[in-house]
């Protein structure tokens, strides 16, 4: 379930509605936000299936006038490091000026009959700020099919710090709408600090 909004109480309510360790998640997020007013937020919970286990994960994105805050919370089963189940929560605070890209990919059904304002079937929000990059390399080649020279490598470096997918079928249309609103608010905020 994803929620977007603009108040501290709204953020707390969205975290509580997600039902995923709300006291733990709220405390971590509120500590990272501090006293700054919230411009926008998005709470997204996803469930994954890992072999015979069901795992839950919640991501909370918060936008203030100066920062983008991302929080992840995961649950773990008892293991060799802990005899009881446990959760791990982390927060990262990124100055808006460090955000290098905000990519919103939309998947629409029947594009030939698309009309403005129609929600996409799914949306993927990818945000880069330089903490994680993916490098894809491949051998470089020239146009000569008989050439056996070593031309080195060519490739791409992609900022890939956060990628969040929401879909109408899995999360509901309101979640997709809220993700679009958060992406727009973040895009506008990063453009304003340039």
mmCIF file of N, CA and C in Angstrom, residues 32-134:
data_model
loop_
_atom_site.group_PDB
_atom_site.id
_atom_site.type_symbol
_atom_site.label_atom_id
_atom_site.label_comp_id
_atom_site.label_asym_id
_atom_site.label_seq_id
_atom_site.Cartn_x
_atom_site.Cartn_y
_atom_site.Cartn_z
ATOM 1 N N UNK A 32 14.911 10.722 11.113
ATOM 2 C CA UNK A 32 15.633 11.217 9.933
ATOM 3 C C UNK A 32 15.069 12.549 9.453
ATOM 4 N N UNK A 33 13.748 12.716 9.508
ATOM 5 C CA UNK A 33 13.111 13.961 9.061
ATOM 6 C C UNK A 33 13.437 15.102 10.019
ATOM 7 N N UNK A 34 13.497 14.797 11.303
ATOM 8 C CA UNK A 34 13.752 15.834 12.292
ATOM 9 C C UNK A 34 12.592 16.814 12.325
ATOM 10 N N UNK A 35 12.882 18.081 12.444
ATOM 11 C CA UNK A 35 11.831 19.089 12.536
ATOM 12 C C UNK A 35 11.432 19.709 11.211
ATOM 13 N N UNK A 36 11.980 19.211 10.109
ATOM 14 C CA UNK A 36 11.657 19.806 8.811
ATOM 15 C C UNK A 36 10.217 19.521 8.404
ATOM 16 N N UNK A 37 9.562 20.488 7.783
ATOM 17 C CA UNK A 37 8.228 20.229 7.238
ATOM 18 C C UNK A 37 8.307 19.243 6.062
ATOM 19 N N UNK A 38 7.305 18.419 5.938
ATOM 20 C CA UNK A 38 7.252 17.408 4.884
ATOM 21 C C UNK A 38 6.527 17.982 3.673
ATOM 22 N N UNK A 39 7.184 17.916 2.513
ATOM 23 C CA UNK A 39 6.567 18.386 1.276
ATOM 24 C C UNK A 39 5.750 17.275 0.619
ATOM 25 N N UNK A 40 6.240 16.040 0.695
ATOM 26 C CA UNK A 40 5.544 14.903 0.095
ATOM 27 C C UNK A 40 6.138 13.620 0.666
ATOM 28 N N UNK A 41 5.373 12.536 0.608
ATOM 29 C CA UNK A 41 5.894 11.242 1.052
ATOM 30 C C UNK A 41 5.181 10.132 0.308
ATOM 31 N N UNK A 42 5.790 8.970 0.342
ATOM 32 C CA UNK A 42 5.228 7.780 -0.269
ATOM 33 C C UNK A 42 5.604 6.593 0.608
ATOM 34 N N UNK A 43 4.624 5.796 1.001
ATOM 35 C CA UNK A 43 4.853 4.590 1.790
ATOM 36 C C UNK A 43 4.453 3.414 0.911
ATOM 37 N N UNK A 44 5.400 2.495 0.693
ATOM 38 C CA UNK A 44 5.131 1.349 -0.180
ATOM 39 C C UNK A 44 5.577 0.064 0.491
ATOM 40 N N UNK A 45 4.635 -0.843 0.669
ATOM 41 C CA UNK A 45 4.944 -2.141 1.247
ATOM 42 C C UNK A 45 4.864 -3.187 0.157
ATOM 43 N N UNK A 46 5.840 -4.089 0.156
ATOM 44 C CA UNK A 46 5.771 -5.190 -0.791
ATOM 45 C C UNK A 46 6.079 -6.494 -0.087
ATOM 46 N N UNK A 47 5.467 -7.533 -0.579
ATOM 47 C CA UNK A 47 5.669 -8.865 -0.053
ATOM 48 C C UNK A 47 6.354 -9.688 -1.128
ATOM 49 N N UNK A 48 7.410 -10.395 -0.753
ATOM 50 C CA UNK A 48 8.110 -11.255 -1.702
ATOM 51 C C UNK A 48 8.122 -12.674 -1.165
ATOM 52 N N UNK A 49 8.269 -13.601 -2.081
ATOM 53 C CA UNK A 49 8.315 -15.017 -1.724
ATOM 54 C C UNK A 49 9.715 -15.518 -2.012
ATOM 55 N N UNK A 50 10.381 -16.003 -0.959
ATOM 56 C CA UNK A 50 11.758 -16.456 -1.057
ATOM 57 C C UNK A 50 11.793 -17.924 -0.646
ATOM 58 N N UNK A 51 11.822 -18.813 -1.630
ATOM 59 C CA UNK A 51 11.765 -20.259 -1.394
ATOM 60 C C UNK A 51 10.501 -20.586 -0.602
ATOM 61 N N UNK A 52 10.639 -21.023 0.632
ATOM 62 C CA UNK A 52 9.481 -21.380 1.451
ATOM 63 C C UNK A 52 9.084 -20.282 2.413
ATOM 64 N N UNK A 53 9.666 -19.089 2.251
ATOM 65 C CA UNK A 53 9.414 -18.006 3.183
ATOM 66 C C UNK A 53 8.705 -16.844 2.509
ATOM 67 N N UNK A 54 7.882 -16.176 3.294
ATOM 68 C CA UNK A 54 7.247 -14.939 2.852
ATOM 69 C C UNK A 54 7.963 -13.807 3.578
ATOM 70 N N UNK A 55 8.451 -12.839 2.818
ATOM 71 C CA UNK A 55 9.162 -11.712 3.428
ATOM 72 C C UNK A 55 8.457 -10.426 3.066
ATOM 73 N N UNK A 56 8.399 -9.546 4.041
ATOM 74 C CA UNK A 56 7.804 -8.236 3.808
ATOM 75 C C UNK A 56 8.899 -7.182 3.834
ATOM 76 N N UNK A 57 8.646 -6.113 3.110
ATOM 77 C CA UNK A 57 9.599 -5.007 3.012
ATOM 78 C C UNK A 57 8.779 -3.733 2.875
ATOM 79 N N UNK A 58 9.177 -2.685 3.572
ATOM 80 C CA UNK A 58 8.501 -1.405 3.401
ATOM 81 C C UNK A 58 9.551 -0.359 3.057
ATOM 82 N N UNK A 59 9.197 0.473 2.097
ATOM 83 C CA UNK A 59 10.022 1.606 1.707
ATOM 84 C C UNK A 59 9.218 2.864 1.990
ATOM 85 N N UNK A 60 9.843 3.823 2.664
ATOM 86 C CA UNK A 60 9.208 5.108 2.923
ATOM 87 C C UNK A 60 10.088 6.181 2.285
ATOM 88 N N UNK A 61 9.497 6.971 1.403
ATOM 89 C CA UNK A 61 10.189 8.078 0.756
ATOM 90 C C UNK A 61 9.601 9.373 1.289
ATOM 91 N N UNK A 62 10.460 10.300 1.680
ATOM 92 C CA UNK A 62 10.000 11.580 2.225
ATOM 93 C C UNK A 62 10.758 12.694 1.519
ATOM 94 N N UNK A 63 10.026 13.720 1.150
ATOM 95 C CA UNK A 63 10.606 14.901 0.531
ATOM 96 C C UNK A 63 10.390 16.092 1.454
ATOM 97 N N UNK A 64 11.480 16.777 1.792
ATOM 98 C CA UNK A 64 11.382 18.029 2.544
ATOM 99 C C UNK A 64 11.863 19.134 1.602
ATOM 100 N N UNK A 65 11.949 20.337 2.077
ATOM 101 C CA UNK A 65 12.395 21.428 1.202
ATOM 102 C C UNK A 65 13.888 21.340 0.887
ATOM 103 N N UNK A 66 14.647 20.561 1.653
ATOM 104 C CA UNK A 66 16.092 20.481 1.423
ATOM 105 C C UNK A 66 16.614 19.072 1.190
ATOM 106 N N UNK A 67 15.803 18.038 1.548
ATOM 107 C CA UNK A 67 16.318 16.669 1.494
ATOM 108 C C UNK A 67 15.312 15.678 0.940
ATOM 109 N N UNK A 68 15.862 14.578 0.451
ATOM 110 C CA UNK A 68 15.115 13.392 0.073
ATOM 111 C C UNK A 68 15.550 12.313 1.056
ATOM 112 N N UNK A 69 14.595 11.725 1.750
ATOM 113 C CA UNK A 69 14.897 10.706 2.759
ATOM 114 C C UNK A 69 14.281 9.395 2.307
ATOM 115 N N UNK A 70 15.081 8.348 2.357
ATOM 116 C CA UNK A 70 14.596 7.022 1.991
ATOM 117 C C UNK A 70 14.843 6.079 3.163
ATOM 118 N N UNK A 71 13.832 5.309 3.494
ATOM 119 C CA UNK A 71 13.920 4.351 4.595
ATOM 120 C C UNK A 71 13.480 2.976 4.096
ATOM 121 N N UNK A 72 14.233 1.975 4.470
ATOM 122 C CA UNK A 72 13.890 0.584 4.145
ATOM 123 C C UNK A 72 13.808 -0.203 5.441
ATOM 124 N N UNK A 73 12.813 -1.042 5.551
ATOM 125 C CA UNK A 73 12.697 -1.945 6.693
ATOM 126 C C UNK A 73 12.394 -3.337 6.158
ATOM 127 N N UNK A 74 13.175 -4.301 6.620
ATOM 128 C CA UNK A 74 13.024 -5.705 6.217
ATOM 129 C C UNK A 74 12.909 -6.569 7.454
ATOM 130 N N UNK A 75 12.145 -7.637 7.320
ATOM 131 C CA UNK A 75 12.082 -8.595 8.421
ATOM 132 C C UNK A 75 12.903 -9.827 8.061
ATOM 133 N N UNK A 76 13.480 -10.430 9.086
ATOM 134 C CA UNK A 76 14.314 -11.617 8.904
ATOM 135 C C UNK A 76 13.861 -12.693 9.880
ATOM 136 N N UNK A 77 13.969 -13.923 9.445
ATOM 137 C CA UNK A 77 13.665 -15.033 10.348
ATOM 138 C C UNK A 77 14.861 -15.281 11.264
ATOM 139 N N UNK A 78 14.638 -16.035 12.315
ATOM 140 C CA UNK A 78 15.742 -16.410 13.207
ATOM 141 C C UNK A 78 16.828 -17.087 12.373
ATOM 142 N N UNK A 79 18.066 -16.813 12.718
ATOM 143 C CA UNK A 79 19.191 -17.409 12.005
ATOM 144 C C UNK A 79 20.353 -17.589 12.958
ATOM 145 N N UNK A 80 21.535 -17.807 12.428
ATOM 146 C CA UNK A 80 22.693 -18.046 13.285
ATOM 147 C C UNK A 80 23.103 -16.811 14.076
ATOM 148 N N UNK A 81 22.686 -15.628 13.627
ATOM 149 C CA UNK A 81 23.046 -14.407 14.361
ATOM 150 C C UNK A 81 22.016 -14.010 15.398
ATOM 151 N N UNK A 82 20.799 -14.570 15.298
ATOM 152 C CA UNK A 82 19.736 -14.218 16.227
ATOM 153 C C UNK A 82 18.798 -15.405 16.409
ATOM 154 N N UNK A 83 18.537 -15.796 17.650
ATOM 155 C CA UNK A 83 17.643 -16.928 17.879
ATOM 156 C C UNK A 83 16.163 -16.579 17.668
ATOM 157 N N UNK A 84 15.861 -15.286 17.514
ATOM 158 C CA UNK A 84 14.475 -14.865 17.302
ATOM 159 C C UNK A 84 14.383 -14.048 16.014
ATOM 160 N N UNK A 85 13.192 -13.979 15.420
ATOM 161 C CA UNK A 85 13.036 -13.138 14.237
ATOM 162 C C UNK A 85 13.394 -11.682 14.568
ATOM 163 N N UNK A 86 13.843 -10.944 13.574
ATOM 164 C CA UNK A 86 14.237 -9.557 13.789
ATOM 165 C C UNK A 86 13.962 -8.723 12.546
ATOM 166 N N UNK A 87 14.026 -7.424 12.704
ATOM 167 C CA UNK A 87 13.836 -6.503 11.583
ATOM 168 C C UNK A 87 15.036 -5.576 11.509
ATOM 169 N N UNK A 88 15.345 -5.176 10.300
ATOM 170 C CA UNK A 88 16.424 -4.220 10.060
ATOM 171 C C UNK A 88 15.818 -3.010 9.381
ATOM 172 N N UNK A 89 16.082 -1.836 9.938
ATOM 173 C CA UNK A 89 15.584 -0.610 9.321
ATOM 174 C C UNK A 89 16.745 0.340 9.118
ATOM 175 N N UNK A 90 16.733 1.018 7.970
ATOM 176 C CA UNK A 90 17.794 1.976 7.681
ATOM 177 C C UNK A 90 17.182 3.207 7.035
ATOM 178 N N UNK A 91 17.824 4.340 7.260
ATOM 179 C CA UNK A 91 17.387 5.582 6.624
ATOM 180 C C UNK A 91 18.598 6.239 5.994
ATOM 181 N N UNK A 92 18.354 6.915 4.894
ATOM 182 C CA UNK A 92 19.396 7.695 4.235
ATOM 183 C C UNK A 92 18.818 9.058 3.919
ATOM 184 N N UNK A 93 19.577 10.083 4.206
ATOM 185 C CA UNK A 93 19.153 11.456 3.953
ATOM 186 C C UNK A 93 20.051 12.024 2.857
ATOM 187 N N UNK A 94 19.448 12.480 1.775
ATOM 188 C CA UNK A 94 20.184 12.964 0.616
ATOM 189 C C UNK A 94 19.798 14.414 0.349
ATOM 190 N N UNK A 95 20.784 15.298 0.260
ATOM 191 C CA UNK A 95 20.495 16.683 -0.096
ATOM 192 C C UNK A 95 19.926 16.717 -1.500
ATOM 193 N N UNK A 96 18.919 17.540 -1.723
ATOM 194 C CA UNK A 96 18.256 17.584 -3.027
ATOM 195 C C UNK A 96 19.234 17.873 -4.160
ATOM 196 N N UNK A 97 20.237 18.688 -3.898
ATOM 197 C CA UNK A 97 21.218 19.014 -4.929
ATOM 198 C C UNK A 97 22.052 17.829 -5.380
ATOM 199 N N UNK A 98 22.097 16.752 -4.605
ATOM 200 C CA UNK A 98 22.854 15.555 -4.981
ATOM 201 C C UNK A 98 22.077 14.634 -5.899
ATOM 202 N N UNK A 99 20.776 14.805 -5.976
ATOM 203 C CA UNK A 99 19.982 13.911 -6.818
ATOM 204 C C UNK A 99 20.290 14.222 -8.276
ATOM 205 N N UNK A 100 20.793 13.216 -8.969
ATOM 206 C CA UNK A 100 21.213 13.411 -10.353
ATOM 207 C C UNK A 100 20.151 12.997 -11.362
ATOM 208 N N UNK A 101 19.236 12.133 -10.951
ATOM 209 C CA UNK A 101 18.193 11.733 -11.894
ATOM 210 C C UNK A 101 16.949 11.243 -11.162
ATOM 211 N N UNK A 102 15.820 11.570 -11.760
ATOM 212 C CA UNK A 102 14.521 11.063 -11.324
ATOM 213 C C UNK A 102 13.871 10.527 -12.590
ATOM 214 N N UNK A 103 13.776 9.217 -12.675
ATOM 215 C CA UNK A 103 13.240 8.573 -13.869
ATOM 216 C C UNK A 103 11.899 7.946 -13.513
ATOM 217 N N UNK A 104 10.887 8.265 -14.277
ATOM 218 C CA UNK A 104 9.575 7.660 -14.094
ATOM 219 C C UNK A 104 9.203 6.947 -15.385
ATOM 220 N N UNK A 105 9.119 5.629 -15.315
ATOM 221 C CA UNK A 105 8.718 4.819 -16.467
ATOM 222 C C UNK A 105 7.263 4.429 -16.285
ATOM 223 N N UNK A 106 6.475 4.662 -17.320
ATOM 224 C CA UNK A 106 5.047 4.335 -17.273
ATOM 225 C C UNK A 106 4.741 3.237 -18.273
ATOM 226 N N UNK A 107 3.933 2.284 -17.867
ATOM 227 C CA UNK A 107 3.467 1.228 -18.761
ATOM 228 C C UNK A 107 1.979 1.458 -18.967
ATOM 229 N N UNK A 108 1.585 1.698 -20.218
ATOM 230 C CA UNK A 108 0.177 1.955 -20.519
ATOM 231 C C UNK A 108 -0.367 0.882 -21.443
ATOM 232 N N UNK A 109 -1.584 0.492 -21.199
ATOM 233 C CA UNK A 109 -2.278 -0.463 -22.059
ATOM 234 C C UNK A 109 -2.931 0.301 -23.215
ATOM 235 N N UNK A 110 -3.021 -0.319 -24.357
ATOM 236 C CA UNK A 110 -3.673 0.254 -25.540
ATOM 237 C C UNK A 110 -3.207 1.691 -25.808
ATOM 238 N N UNK A 111 -1.925 1.871 -26.080
ATOM 239 C CA UNK A 111 -1.402 3.228 -26.261
ATOM 240 C C UNK A 111 -2.050 3.988 -27.413
ATOM 241 N N UNK A 112 -2.602 3.274 -28.373
ATOM 242 C CA UNK A 112 -3.245 3.949 -29.506
ATOM 243 C C UNK A 112 -4.498 4.708 -29.099
ATOM 244 N N UNK A 113 -5.086 4.327 -27.978
ATOM 245 C CA UNK A 113 -6.288 5.026 -27.518
ATOM 246 C C UNK A 113 -6.052 5.770 -26.198
ATOM 247 N N UNK A 114 -4.782 6.022 -25.884
ATOM 248 C CA UNK A 114 -4.449 6.717 -24.640
ATOM 249 C C UNK A 114 -4.994 8.134 -24.648
ATOM 250 N N UNK A 115 -5.547 8.542 -23.517
ATOM 251 C CA UNK A 115 -5.969 9.939 -23.386
ATOM 252 C C UNK A 115 -5.299 10.520 -22.140
ATOM 253 N N UNK A 116 -4.880 11.779 -22.206
ATOM 254 C CA UNK A 116 -4.193 12.407 -21.082
ATOM 255 C C UNK A 116 -4.984 12.268 -19.778
ATOM 256 N N UNK A 117 -4.245 11.968 -18.707
ATOM 257 C CA UNK A 117 -4.865 11.808 -17.393
ATOM 258 C C UNK A 117 -5.173 10.367 -17.035
ATOM 259 N N UNK A 118 -5.099 9.464 -18.022
ATOM 260 C CA UNK A 118 -5.341 8.053 -17.753
ATOM 261 C C UNK A 118 -4.152 7.493 -16.976
ATOM 262 N N UNK A 119 -4.425 6.754 -15.923
ATOM 263 C CA UNK A 119 -3.346 6.165 -15.132
ATOM 264 C C UNK A 119 -2.648 5.066 -15.909
ATOM 265 N N UNK A 120 -1.330 4.982 -15.769
ATOM 266 C CA UNK A 120 -0.635 3.850 -16.377
ATOM 267 C C UNK A 120 -0.954 2.563 -15.631
ATOM 268 N N UNK A 121 -0.739 1.455 -16.291
ATOM 269 C CA UNK A 121 -0.954 0.144 -15.684
ATOM 270 C C UNK A 121 0.055 -0.093 -14.563
ATOM 271 N N UNK A 122 1.260 0.413 -14.765
ATOM 272 C CA UNK A 122 2.273 0.355 -13.723
ATOM 273 C C UNK A 122 3.244 1.505 -13.907
ATOM 274 N N UNK A 123 3.979 1.802 -12.848
ATOM 275 C CA UNK A 123 4.977 2.862 -12.894
ATOM 276 C C UNK A 123 6.209 2.393 -12.124
ATOM 277 N N UNK A 124 7.370 2.747 -12.656
ATOM 278 C CA UNK A 124 8.628 2.441 -11.984
ATOM 279 C C UNK A 124 9.350 3.765 -11.768
ATOM 280 N N UNK A 125 9.615 4.072 -10.509
ATOM 281 C CA UNK A 125 10.318 5.289 -10.129
ATOM 282 C C UNK A 125 11.751 4.905 -9.783
ATOM 283 N N UNK A 126 12.705 5.471 -10.528
ATOM 284 C CA UNK A 126 14.120 5.218 -10.285
ATOM 285 C C UNK A 126 14.780 6.546 -9.957
ATOM 286 N N UNK A 127 15.484 6.580 -8.829
ATOM 287 C CA UNK A 127 16.114 7.810 -8.353
ATOM 288 C C UNK A 127 17.598 7.544 -8.171
ATOM 289 N N UNK A 128 18.419 8.444 -8.719
ATOM 290 C CA UNK A 128 19.864 8.296 -8.590
ATOM 291 C C UNK A 128 20.481 9.486 -7.899
ATOM 292 N N UNK A 129 21.403 9.219 -6.983
ATOM 293 C CA UNK A 129 22.140 10.289 -6.312
ATOM 294 C C UNK A 129 23.610 9.935 -6.140
ATOM 295 N N UNK A 130 24.050 8.903 -6.821
ATOM 296 C CA UNK A 130 25.473 8.581 -6.835
ATOM 297 C C UNK A 130 25.956 7.633 -5.775
ATOM 298 N N UNK A 131 25.095 7.103 -4.974
ATOM 299 C CA UNK A 131 25.536 6.154 -3.946
ATOM 300 C C UNK A 131 25.782 4.778 -4.556
ATOM 301 N N UNK A 132 24.983 4.396 -5.553
ATOM 302 C CA UNK A 132 25.112 3.096 -6.207
ATOM 303 C C UNK A 132 25.068 3.316 -7.706
ATOM 304 N N UNK A 133 26.010 2.736 -8.406
ATOM 305 C CA UNK A 133 26.015 2.788 -9.870
ATOM 306 C C UNK A 133 26.199 1.390 -10.407
ATOM 307 N N UNK A 134 25.593 1.133 -11.536
ATOM 308 C CA UNK A 134 25.724 -0.156 -12.206
ATOM 309 C C UNK A 134 26.519 0.089 -13.478
#
